[in-house]
């Protein structure tokens, strides 16, 4: 099952650095895909007018990306495969940003070619890979497993580059490859399909040494079907493919290196260099009569030659036609590519990516010509873009705590240099460039950052500033997080000034200051769980001069400062028995220190070092994890039982957190609550850009909401008659009372939470009149939350309902397309207490534990034409509107239903939030699940619920609709937004109706009665299906939809009866049981 | 700041030049066939020896990354029979480790060559990135030599190596060549067939560089147990040189990185 986590990115001012190492344009010329040295992949939108804008960033790789290639027939599935320096491979859906498949193999690929032969192959095709291993690997494009190798019979070596040649003449596909030593090899593909499938060894057909090294590209001219272009770093050569005779050679200018080339048209080539220049050549062919001595071409090409037996030797001369170049010499290594499309809507595009992260695009004319005097003509740059451009153009780009700073002193806000989120306290700790540390409440901060019109929130946002460091705070650690033996009040920070300060997080006071005097502190690590040798409050500290300090927090002394390491520290371990500190360095050497005396006991390299490190594996060690900027190796934290999916340092942190959540969830550990909301600080490798990801766990949140809804129901019964303002006031007063009682009691009972929700609901309802009141209430709530949090520290078993609803509302705010309809906006703000967004948010898509894609700021409406309305923000695409209309149409029948109990609907406005929320969660689930393979599980889990939905008729078609969306590769986020919009619209309509006219309601209902009969028959069929439980293959898909729709209705039902029968305070479970019994009998 | 500029413009290039020289020296040790010299790569003979017993003796001829000749004399302990086998004339055995190390070094050189003296480094991170890339290649080159592949016995048995000898290897003998640090190693495994009826519980051995007597495996529907292991080795001097060069250049790289990081730490608000 997939994780139902929604991610929202809060970007900073600076774009994450992205040193492009690989670039490609998808076949539809709509997306540019780039891979970076940092390990992420960026998707850039390329409009039909050749405008570039960055769209999404994909996390998941832990090392530098080496190559990108398409992984399917692009028209069918927009999949792209990426490979990295450490052998990871990943298939991405570039239209949704989802990770489809990933693997890690012990091979480093430098080039991948997709090969698919539809009529002779089963499966999704092959990825032909070459890299730092001998010869060519065949990898299954679907499973990413190694199928076979193409081996060489002689001079086998690494392959530098390759290309696939489709020869129509012989009906044969071949792979032409050039090895590092400059040997050109040809393998037959189509004729060796069988032997590959049967795993017989396949050897090359031809092998010829070209006497030149550092081959950069090999390309076949599909126009003449004869010329083979081979680009070396020092020269490029053209060969005759028939006999591999050298036709021409052109050397590069001194100081330049050729980096690649492509055939533009017959006898026309484009060659580009490392430094971003490109040259278009025309090959002037001259036919020369040669003697018979050269007669050594293959029989196939004979037909093209005159029949008189004389052989024509072709010689070609290159003539420079056009050049392109970057204006100012940016002098980064460039990665370039060329996209050659002959079809009309497409362009001939030369593109390049720089190490600085800039993409440049040239539109190469169909017929390039030189200037009249014969000198080469320069083709101008068509478009250029960097990530930073996106960040500069959009107002939302400010750090997560930026508003704190500005509100305080008005000067330019300090850049956050490191941060940590403490889930158990909901505290976000941010260290800044100027040495200050801000401690705020995570959820409140996020709300204040994202939502508008909540100046009160901003003003009341409780935060503390810790002043202690004189320069940049480089790392933060809250050791209590993972191991309880640390005092919960301890917060550690390390700074550029080489100080490590131990703070009391509650009072903000400095407990101790360790002065290390060895350069900036790069890393703080807690010692592992079972290290009980000393009073076990030991923290390890890595400095930028590669020294390691062991700090004893309780005694407030530095036990050991090991300073001899020449290379960056990769691993830190403890040997319990001997009381040793074992430090593993980047260069695979190992230093062993005696903690007691502080002396270096041993220094080992090579095999011995490895052996030492592995032998200690089982005993105690610290993991130098994510943040250690020098190491990106994956390390496992075994003691906690979950993997540190050491994705790229960003991803890593985030996954640590999600994992913790999960593991704690599994363990049902009472001491650890699974928070539905987390903030994940993210740090980039090369620059100081920092951003945060808000993670919302939909399932968990829904679960919590439903339980709180129940509670809320109960309490709203008790408060049911409190309709007037005065009474609302009294509620608040009453709550304040309970609040006080709470404080004195020192713990919150679940009941209080319920009361709170109830009050909240009341507040929302009395929107206008009670506004000021609500505000004051809100303030009180805040205080209460604060206090309750403090209390919660001791018994952390309770989850504040307020937090839950606030979280849900925040997410809803993020999801709603604001500005589409003023009424809807107002409705949301006034009635539902869902606040308007300050600016569009960037959503993310979590594909699994380690793979995540995030939208860039300002990416949303380049393709939606609603731009003219300035008010519209946060609409993901135009399609959303259509979708929501469809949805509305499909839910007509349901609306009638809702109209029925309109009084009650009105009565329980606060629940709407919950309702919307469960809807979203549901859609998320529907769209996720059918694509998952675990279909049967699904059936099992839904068949139990299938009986429930009968009272609600309209929604079957509706759910079908949603399922169809899932199939139509409509993004989850779009679907969620559409449904949400429609639902809000619907409830608003309902409201309006009830407010203005009550009588027409009956008519409406009558009108809908007809509608209802239709689905009824449908329903019956479905029922039969259910009873028979026939899971026949081709019915499966339909059934699947029905099943999930059932579950969806289950949600509705749950909601509807709750509204209808407010008086009943029974749990939905009982409720459903009733419905089941009622409707199970047909 | 001036100093940092100087570092970027002068010092970095000096270090890069130094690195290039060292690595070129290292790469010459690997004598690349296509490096232009044209003629045949010179062959070197190495006499394999063990300190103790003289049960295995051999002469290996190394040509670049390939073993072109091997003469192995094996005295079987059972019947004191002397076995002699050598490579077939037409066959060569590529030492993958040397080839990989050579390729990694050449890649590192290529990376360095791209930034010649005229190239202006503008930011420190640019240098750091380059150093990272170079160090990655170098440490891989070194690791290829220092860590031989761990092979399982069936993998050794099925490798092409067994078919390269004349007279053909007896079925109860396996050989494996590999590089460990600066040494060229030959291991000879003598096997005996495990009868299917044997009471010994069969446990296939995993991958290892050097298997111990008693390791068992299954190959071609037969179960075998290793009865004797002979390991002979000889020092290849140029491999030693290459390893030293790798280590020195890695340290140079790291020093350069450290120098740049020191500067970056003084500027708080600037991305370096």
Coordinates of N, CA, C and O in Angstrom, one line a residue, chain A residues 267-393:
Chain A
X267 N 24.1 14.6 -44.6 CA 25.4 15.3 -44.8 C 25.4 16.6 -44.0 O 26.1 17.5 -44.4
X268 N 24.6 16.7 -43.0 CA 24.7 17.9 -42.1 C 24.8 17.4 -40.7 O 24.0 16.6 -40.2
X269 N 25.8 18.0 -40.0 CA 26.1 17.5 -38.7 C 26.1 18.7 -37.7 O 26.4 19.8 -38.1
X270 N 25.8 18.4 -36.5 CA 26.0 19.4 -35.4 C 26.9 18.8 -34.4 O 26.7 17.6 -34.0
X271 N 27.9 19.5 -34.0 CA 28.9 19.0 -33.0 C 29.0 20.0 -31.9 O 29.0 21.2 -32.2
X272 N 29.0 19.6 -30.7 CA 29.1 20.6 -29.6 C 30.3 20.2 -28.7 O 30.8 19.1 -28.7
X273 N 30.7 21.2 -27.9 CA 31.9 21.1 -27.1 C 31.5 21.2 -25.6 O 30.4 21.5 -25.2
X274 N 32.6 20.9 -24.8 CA 32.4 20.9 -23.4 C 32.0 22.3 -22.9 O 31.3 22.4 -21.9
X275 N 32.5 23.3 -23.6 CA 32.2 24.6 -23.0 C 31.0 25.3 -23.7 O 30.9 26.5 -23.6
X276 N 30.2 24.6 -24.2 CA 28.9 25.1 -24.6 C 28.8 25.7 -26.0 O 27.8 26.4 -26.3
X277 N 29.7 25.4 -26.8 CA 29.6 25.9 -28.2 C 29.2 24.8 -29.1 O 29.4 23.6 -28.8
X278 N 28.6 25.1 -30.2 CA 28.2 24.0 -31.1 C 28.5 24.5 -32.5 O 28.5 25.7 -32.8
X279 N 28.7 23.6 -33.4 CA 29.1 23.9 -34.8 C 28.3 23.0 -35.7 O 28.1 21.8 -35.5
X280 N 27.7 23.6 -36.7 CA 27.0 22.9 -37.7 C 27.8 22.8 -39.0 O 28.3 23.8 -39.5
X281 N 28.0 21.6 -39.4 CA 28.8 21.4 -40.6 C 28.0 20.8 -41.7 O 27.1 20.0 -41.5
X282 N 28.4 21.2 -42.9 CA 27.8 20.6 -44.1 C 28.9 19.7 -44.7 O 30.1 20.2 -44.8
X283 N 28.6 18.5 -44.9 CA 29.6 17.6 -45.5 C 29.5 17.7 -47.0 O 28.4 17.4 -47.6
X284 N 30.5 18.2 -47.6 CA 30.5 18.3 -49.1 C 31.0 17.0 -49.6 O 32.2 16.7 -49.4
X285 N 30.2 16.3 -50.3 CA 30.7 15.0 -50.7 C 31.2 15.1 -52.1 O 30.7 15.8 -53.0
X286 N 32.2 14.4 -52.3 CA 32.8 14.3 -53.6 C 33.1 12.9 -53.9 O 33.5 12.1 -53.1
X287 N 32.7 12.5 -55.1 CA 32.8 11.1 -55.5 C 34.1 11.0 -56.3 O 34.3 11.7 -57.2
X288 N 34.9 10.1 -55.9 CA 36.1 9.9 -56.6 C 36.2 8.5 -57.1 O 35.9 7.5 -56.3
X289 N 36.7 8.3 -58.2 CA 36.9 7.0 -58.7 C 38.1 6.4 -58.1 O 39.2 7.0 -58.1
X290 N 38.0 5.2 -57.6 CA 39.1 4.6 -57.0 C 39.3 3.2 -57.7 O 38.5 2.7 -58.4
X291 N 40.5 2.7 -57.4 CA 40.8 1.4 -58.0 C 40.1 0.3 -57.4 O 39.4 0.4 -56.3
X292 N 40.2 -0.8 -58.0 CA 39.5 -2.0 -57.5 C 40.0 -2.5 -56.1 O 39.4 -3.3 -55.4
X293 N 41.2 -2.0 -55.8 CA 41.8 -2.5 -54.6 C 41.0 -2.2 -53.4 O 41.2 -2.8 -52.3
X294 N 40.1 -1.2 -53.5 CA 39.3 -0.8 -52.3 C 38.0 -1.6 -52.2 O 37.1 -1.2 -51.4
X295 N 37.9 -2.6 -53.0 CA 36.6 -3.3 -53.1 C 36.4 -4.2 -51.9 O 36.8 -5.3 -51.9
X296 N 35.9 -3.7 -50.8 CA 35.8 -4.5 -49.6 C 34.5 -4.1 -48.8 O 34.5 -4.2 -47.6
X297 N 33.6 -3.7 -49.5 CA 32.3 -3.3 -48.8 C 31.4 -4.5 -48.8 O 31.6 -5.5 -49.6
X298 N 30.4 -4.5 -48.0 CA 29.5 -5.6 -47.9 C 28.6 -5.7 -49.1 O 28.4 -4.7 -49.8
X299 N 28.1 -6.8 -49.4 CA 27.2 -7.0 -50.5 C 26.0 -6.1 -50.6 O 25.5 -5.8 -51.6
X300 N 25.6 -5.8 -49.4 CA 24.3 -5.0 -49.4 C 24.4 -3.7 -50.0 O 23.5 -3.2 -50.6
X301 N 25.6 -3.1 -49.8 CA 25.7 -1.7 -50.3 C 26.1 -1.7 -51.8 O 26.1 -0.7 -52.4
X302 N 26.3 -2.9 -52.3 CA 26.7 -3.0 -53.7 C 25.7 -2.3 -54.7 O 26.0 -1.7 -55.7
X303 N 24.5 -2.5 -54.3 CA 23.4 -2.1 -55.2 C 23.5 -0.6 -55.4 O 23.0 -0.1 -56.5
X304 N 24.0 0.1 -54.5 CA 24.1 1.6 -54.6 C 25.2 2.0 -55.5 O 25.4 3.2 -55.8
X305 N 26.0 1.1 -55.9 CA 27.2 1.5 -56.7 C 27.0 1.1 -58.1 O 26.2 0.3 -58.5
X306 N 27.7 1.8 -59.0 CA 27.6 1.5 -60.4 C 28.0 0.1 -60.7 O 28.8 -0.5 -60.0
X307 N 27.4 -0.5 -61.7 CA 27.6 -1.9 -61.9 C 28.9 -2.2 -62.7 O 29.1 -3.3 -63.0
X308 N 29.6 -1.2 -63.0 CA 30.8 -1.5 -63.8 C 32.0 -2.1 -63.1 O 33.0 -2.2 -63.6
X309 N 31.7 -2.4 -61.8 CA 32.7 -3.0 -61.0 C 33.7 -2.0 -60.4 O 34.5 -2.4 -59.5
X310 N 33.6 -0.8 -60.8 CA 34.5 0.1 -60.2 C 33.9 0.6 -58.9 O 32.7 0.7 -58.7
X311 N 34.7 0.8 -57.9 CA 34.2 1.2 -56.6 C 34.3 2.7 -56.5 O 35.3 3.3 -56.9
X312 N 33.3 3.3 -55.9 CA 33.3 4.7 -55.7 C 33.8 4.9 -54.3 O 33.1 4.5 -53.3
X313 N 34.8 5.6 -54.1 CA 35.2 6.0 -52.7 C 34.7 7.4 -52.4 O 35.0 8.3 -53.2
X314 N 34.0 7.4 -51.4 CA 33.4 8.7 -51.0 C 34.4 9.4 -50.1 O 34.8 8.9 -49.1
X315 N 34.6 10.7 -50.4 CA 35.4 11.5 -49.5 C 34.5 12.7 -49.2 O 33.9 13.3 -50.1
X316 N 34.5 13.2 -48.0 CA 33.7 14.3 -47.6 C 34.6 15.4 -47.0 O 35.6 15.1 -46.3
X317 N 34.2 16.6 -47.2 CA 34.9 17.7 -46.6 C 33.9 18.5 -45.7 O 32.8 18.8 -46.2
X318 N 34.2 18.7 -44.5 CA 33.3 19.5 -43.7 C 33.4 21.0 -44.0 O 34.4 21.5 -44.3
X319 N 32.2 21.6 -44.0 CA 32.2 23.0 -44.1 C 31.4 23.6 -43.0 O 30.2 23.2 -42.8
X320 N 31.9 24.5 -42.3 CA 31.3 25.1 -41.1 C 30.1 26.0 -41.6 O 30.4 27.0 -42.3
X321 N 28.9 25.7 -41.2 CA 27.8 26.5 -41.6 C 27.4 27.5 -40.5 O 27.3 28.7 -40.7
X322 N 27.1 27.0 -39.3 CA 26.6 27.9 -38.3 C 27.3 27.5 -37.0 O 27.8 26.4 -36.8
X323 N 27.3 28.5 -36.1 CA 27.8 28.2 -34.7 C 26.8 28.8 -33.7 O 26.0 29.7 -34.0
X324 N 26.8 28.2 -32.6 CA 26.1 28.8 -31.5 C 27.0 28.9 -30.3 O 28.0 28.2 -30.3
X325 N 26.7 29.8 -29.4 CA 27.6 29.9 -28.3 C 26.9 30.7 -27.2 O 26.0 31.4 -27.4
X326 N 27.5 30.5 -26.0 CA 26.9 31.3 -24.9 C 27.6 32.7 -25.0 O 28.7 32.8 -25.4
X327 N 26.9 33.7 -24.5 CA 27.4 35.1 -24.7 C 28.6 35.3 -23.9 O 29.7 35.5 -24.4
X328 N 28.4 35.3 -22.6 CA 29.6 35.4 -21.8 C 30.1 34.0 -21.5 O 29.3 33.1 -21.3
X329 N 31.4 33.8 -21.5 CA 31.9 32.5 -21.3 C 31.7 32.1 -19.9 O 32.4 32.5 -19.0
X330 N 30.7 31.2 -19.7 CA 30.3 30.9 -18.3 C 31.3 29.8 -17.8 O 31.4 29.6 -16.6
X331 N 32.0 29.2 -18.7 CA 33.1 28.3 -18.3 C 32.7 27.2 -17.3 O 33.5 26.9 -16.4
X332 N 31.5 26.7 -17.4 CA 31.2 25.5 -16.6 C 31.2 24.4 -17.6 O 31.1 24.6 -18.8
X333 N 31.4 23.2 -17.1 CA 31.2 22.1 -18.1 C 29.7 22.0 -18.5 O 28.8 22.1 -17.6
X334 N 29.5 21.9 -19.7 CA 28.1 21.9 -20.2 C 27.7 20.4 -20.6 O 28.6 19.7 -21.0
X335 N 26.5 20.1 -20.4 CA 26.0 18.9 -20.9 C 25.0 19.3 -22.0 O 24.1 20.1 -21.7
X336 N 25.1 18.7 -23.1 CA 24.3 19.2 -24.2 C 23.6 18.0 -24.9 O 24.0 16.9 -24.7
X337 N 22.6 18.3 -25.5 CA 21.8 17.3 -26.3 C 21.2 18.0 -27.5 O 21.1 19.2 -27.5
X338 N 20.7 17.1 -28.4 CA 20.0 17.7 -29.5 C 18.8 16.9 -29.8 O 18.8 15.6 -29.7
X339 N 17.8 17.6 -30.1 CA 16.5 16.9 -30.3 C 16.1 17.1 -31.7 O 15.9 18.3 -32.1
X340 N 16.1 16.1 -32.5 CA 15.8 16.3 -33.9 C 14.4 15.7 -34.2 O 14.2 14.5 -34.1
X341 N 13.5 16.6 -34.6 CA 12.2 16.1 -34.9 C 11.8 16.6 -36.3 O 12.0 17.8 -36.6
X342 N 11.4 15.7 -37.1 CA 11.1 16.2 -38.4 C 9.6 16.5 -38.5 O 9.1 17.2 -39.4
X343 N 8.8 16.0 -37.6 CA 7.4 16.3 -37.6 C 7.1 17.8 -37.4 O 7.8 18.4 -36.7
X344 N 6.0 18.2 -37.9 CA 5.7 19.6 -38.0 C 5.7 20.4 -36.6 O 6.4 21.4 -36.5
X345 N 4.9 20.0 -35.7 CA 4.8 20.8 -34.5 C 6.1 20.9 -33.7 O 6.2 21.7 -32.8
X346 N 7.0 20.1 -34.0 CA 8.2 20.0 -33.2 C 9.3 20.8 -33.8 O 9.3 21.1 -35.0
X347 N 10.3 21.1 -33.0 CA 11.4 21.9 -33.4 C 12.7 21.1 -33.5 O 12.7 20.0 -32.8
X348 N 13.6 21.6 -34.2 CA 15.0 21.1 -34.0 C 15.6 21.9 -32.9 O 15.7 23.1 -33.0
X349 N 15.9 21.3 -31.8 CA 16.3 22.0 -30.6 C 17.6 21.6 -30.1 O 17.9 20.4 -30.0
X350 N 18.5 22.5 -29.9 CA 19.8 22.2 -29.3 C 19.7 22.7 -27.9 O 19.3 23.8 -27.6
X351 N 19.9 21.9 -26.9 CA 19.8 22.3 -25.5 C 21.0 22.0 -24.7 O 21.8 21.1 -25.0
X352 N 21.2 22.8 -23.7 CA 22.4 22.5 -22.9 C 22.1 22.8 -21.4 O 21.3 23.7 -21.1
X353 N 22.7 22.1 -20.5 CA 22.6 22.3 -19.1 C 23.9 22.6 -18.5 O 24.9 22.0 -18.9
X354 N 24.0 23.5 -17.6 CA 25.3 23.9 -17.1 C 25.4 23.4 -15.6 O 24.4 23.1 -15.0
X355 N 26.6 23.4 -15.2 CA 26.8 23.0 -13.8 C 26.2 24.1 -12.8 O 25.9 23.7 -11.7
X356 N 26.0 25.3 -13.3 CA 25.4 26.3 -12.5 C 23.9 26.1 -12.4 O 23.2 26.7 -11.6
X357 N 23.3 25.2 -13.2 CA 21.9 24.9 -13.1 C 21.1 25.7 -14.2 O 19.9 25.7 -14.2
X358 N 21.8 26.2 -15.1 CA 21.1 27.0 -16.2 C 20.9 26.1 -17.4 O 21.7 25.3 -17.8
X359 N 19.7 26.3 -17.9 CA 19.3 25.6 -19.2 C 19.3 26.6 -20.3 O 18.7 27.6 -20.1
X360 N 19.9 26.2 -21.4 CA 19.9 27.1 -22.5 C 19.4 26.3 -23.7 O 19.6 25.2 -23.9
X361 N 18.6 27.1 -24.6 CA 18.0 26.4 -25.7 C 18.2 27.2 -27.0 O 18.1 28.4 -27.0
X362 N 18.6 26.5 -28.0 CA 18.7 27.1 -29.3 C 17.7 26.4 -30.3 O 17.6 25.2 -30.3
X363 N 17.0 27.2 -31.0 CA 16.2 26.7 -32.0 C 17.0 26.7 -33.3 O 17.3 27.7 -33.9
X364 N 17.3 25.5 -33.8 CA 18.1 25.4 -35.0 C 17.2 25.4 -36.2 O 16.2 24.6 -36.2
X365 N 17.4 26.3 -37.1 CA 16.5 26.3 -38.3 C 16.6 25.0 -39.1 O 17.6 24.3 -39.1
X366 N 15.5 24.7 -39.8 CA 15.5 23.5 -40.6 C 16.6 23.4 -41.6 O 17.2 22.4 -41.8
X367 N 16.8 24.6 -42.2 CA 17.9 24.6 -43.2 C 18.9 25.6 -42.8 O 18.7 26.8 -43.1
X368 N 19.9 25.2 -42.0 CA 20.8 26.2 -41.6 C 21.7 26.7 -42.8 O 22.1 25.8 -43.6
X369 N 21.9 27.9 -42.9 CA 22.8 28.4 -44.0 C 23.8 29.3 -43.4 O 23.6 29.9 -42.3
X370 N 24.9 29.4 -44.1 CA 25.9 30.3 -43.6 C 25.6 31.7 -44.2 O 24.8 31.9 -45.0
X371 N 26.4 32.7 -43.7 CA 26.2 34.1 -44.2 C 26.7 34.1 -45.6 O 27.4 33.2 -46.1
X372 N 26.4 35.3 -46.3 CA 26.7 35.3 -47.7 C 28.2 35.2 -48.0 O 28.6 34.7 -49.0
X373 N 29.0 35.8 -47.1 CA 30.4 35.8 -47.4 C 31.0 34.4 -47.0 O 32.2 34.3 -47.1
X374 N 30.2 33.5 -46.6 CA 30.7 32.1 -46.4 C 31.2 31.9 -45.0 O 31.5 30.8 -44.6
X375 N 31.2 33.0 -44.2 CA 31.6 32.8 -42.8 C 30.4 32.2 -42.0 O 29.3 32.4 -42.4
X376 N 30.7 31.5 -40.9 CA 29.6 30.9 -40.2 C 28.7 31.9 -39.6 O 29.1 32.9 -39.1
X377 N 27.4 31.5 -39.6 CA 26.4 32.4 -39.0 C 26.1 32.0 -37.5 O 26.2 30.8 -37.2
X378 N 25.8 32.9 -36.7 CA 25.6 32.5 -35.3 C 24.1 32.4 -35.1 O 23.3 33.3 -35.4
X379 N 23.7 31.4 -34.5 CA 22.3 31.2 -34.1 C 22.0 31.7 -32.7 O 22.8 31.3 -31.8
X380 N 21.1 32.6 -32.6 CA 20.9 33.2 -31.2 C 20.2 32.2 -30.3 O 19.6 31.2 -30.7
X381 N 20.4 32.5 -29.0 CA 19.8 31.7 -27.9 C 18.3 31.9 -27.9 O 17.8 33.1 -28.0
X382 N 17.5 30.9 -27.9 CA 16.1 31.0 -27.9 C 15.5 31.2 -26.5 O 14.6 32.1 -26.3
X383 N 16.0 30.5 -25.6 CA 15.4 30.6 -24.2 C 16.5 30.1 -23.2 O 17.3 29.3 -23.6
X384 N 16.4 30.6 -22.1 CA 17.3 30.2 -21.0 C 16.6 30.4 -19.7 O 15.8 31.3 -19.5
X385 N 16.9 29.5 -18.7 CA 16.2 29.5 -17.5 C 17.0 28.9 -16.4 O 17.8 28.0 -16.7
X386 N 16.9 29.3 -15.2 CA 17.5 28.6 -14.0 C 16.4 28.4 -13.0 O 15.3 29.0 -13.0
X387 N 16.7 27.6 -12.0 CA 15.7 27.4 -10.9 C 15.5 28.7 -10.2 O 14.4 29.0 -9.8
X388 N 16.6 29.5 -10.0 CA 16.5 30.7 -9.3 C 15.5 31.7 -9.9 O 14.8 32.4 -9.2
X389 N 15.4 31.6 -11.2 CA 14.5 32.5 -11.9 C 13.1 32.3 -11.4 O 12.3 33.2 -11.1
X390 N 12.7 31.0 -11.2 CA 11.4 30.8 -10.6 C 11.2 31.3 -9.2 O 10.2 31.8 -8.9
X391 N 12.3 31.2 -8.5 CA 12.2 31.6 -7.1 C 12.1 33.2 -7.0 O 11.5 33.7 -6.2
X392 N 12.8 33.8 -8.0 CA 12.8 35.3 -8.0 C 11.5 35.8 -8.4 O 11.1 36.9 -7.9
X393 N 10.8 35.1 -9.3 CA 9.6 35.7 -9.9 C 8.4 35.5 -9.0 O 7.4 36.1 -9.3

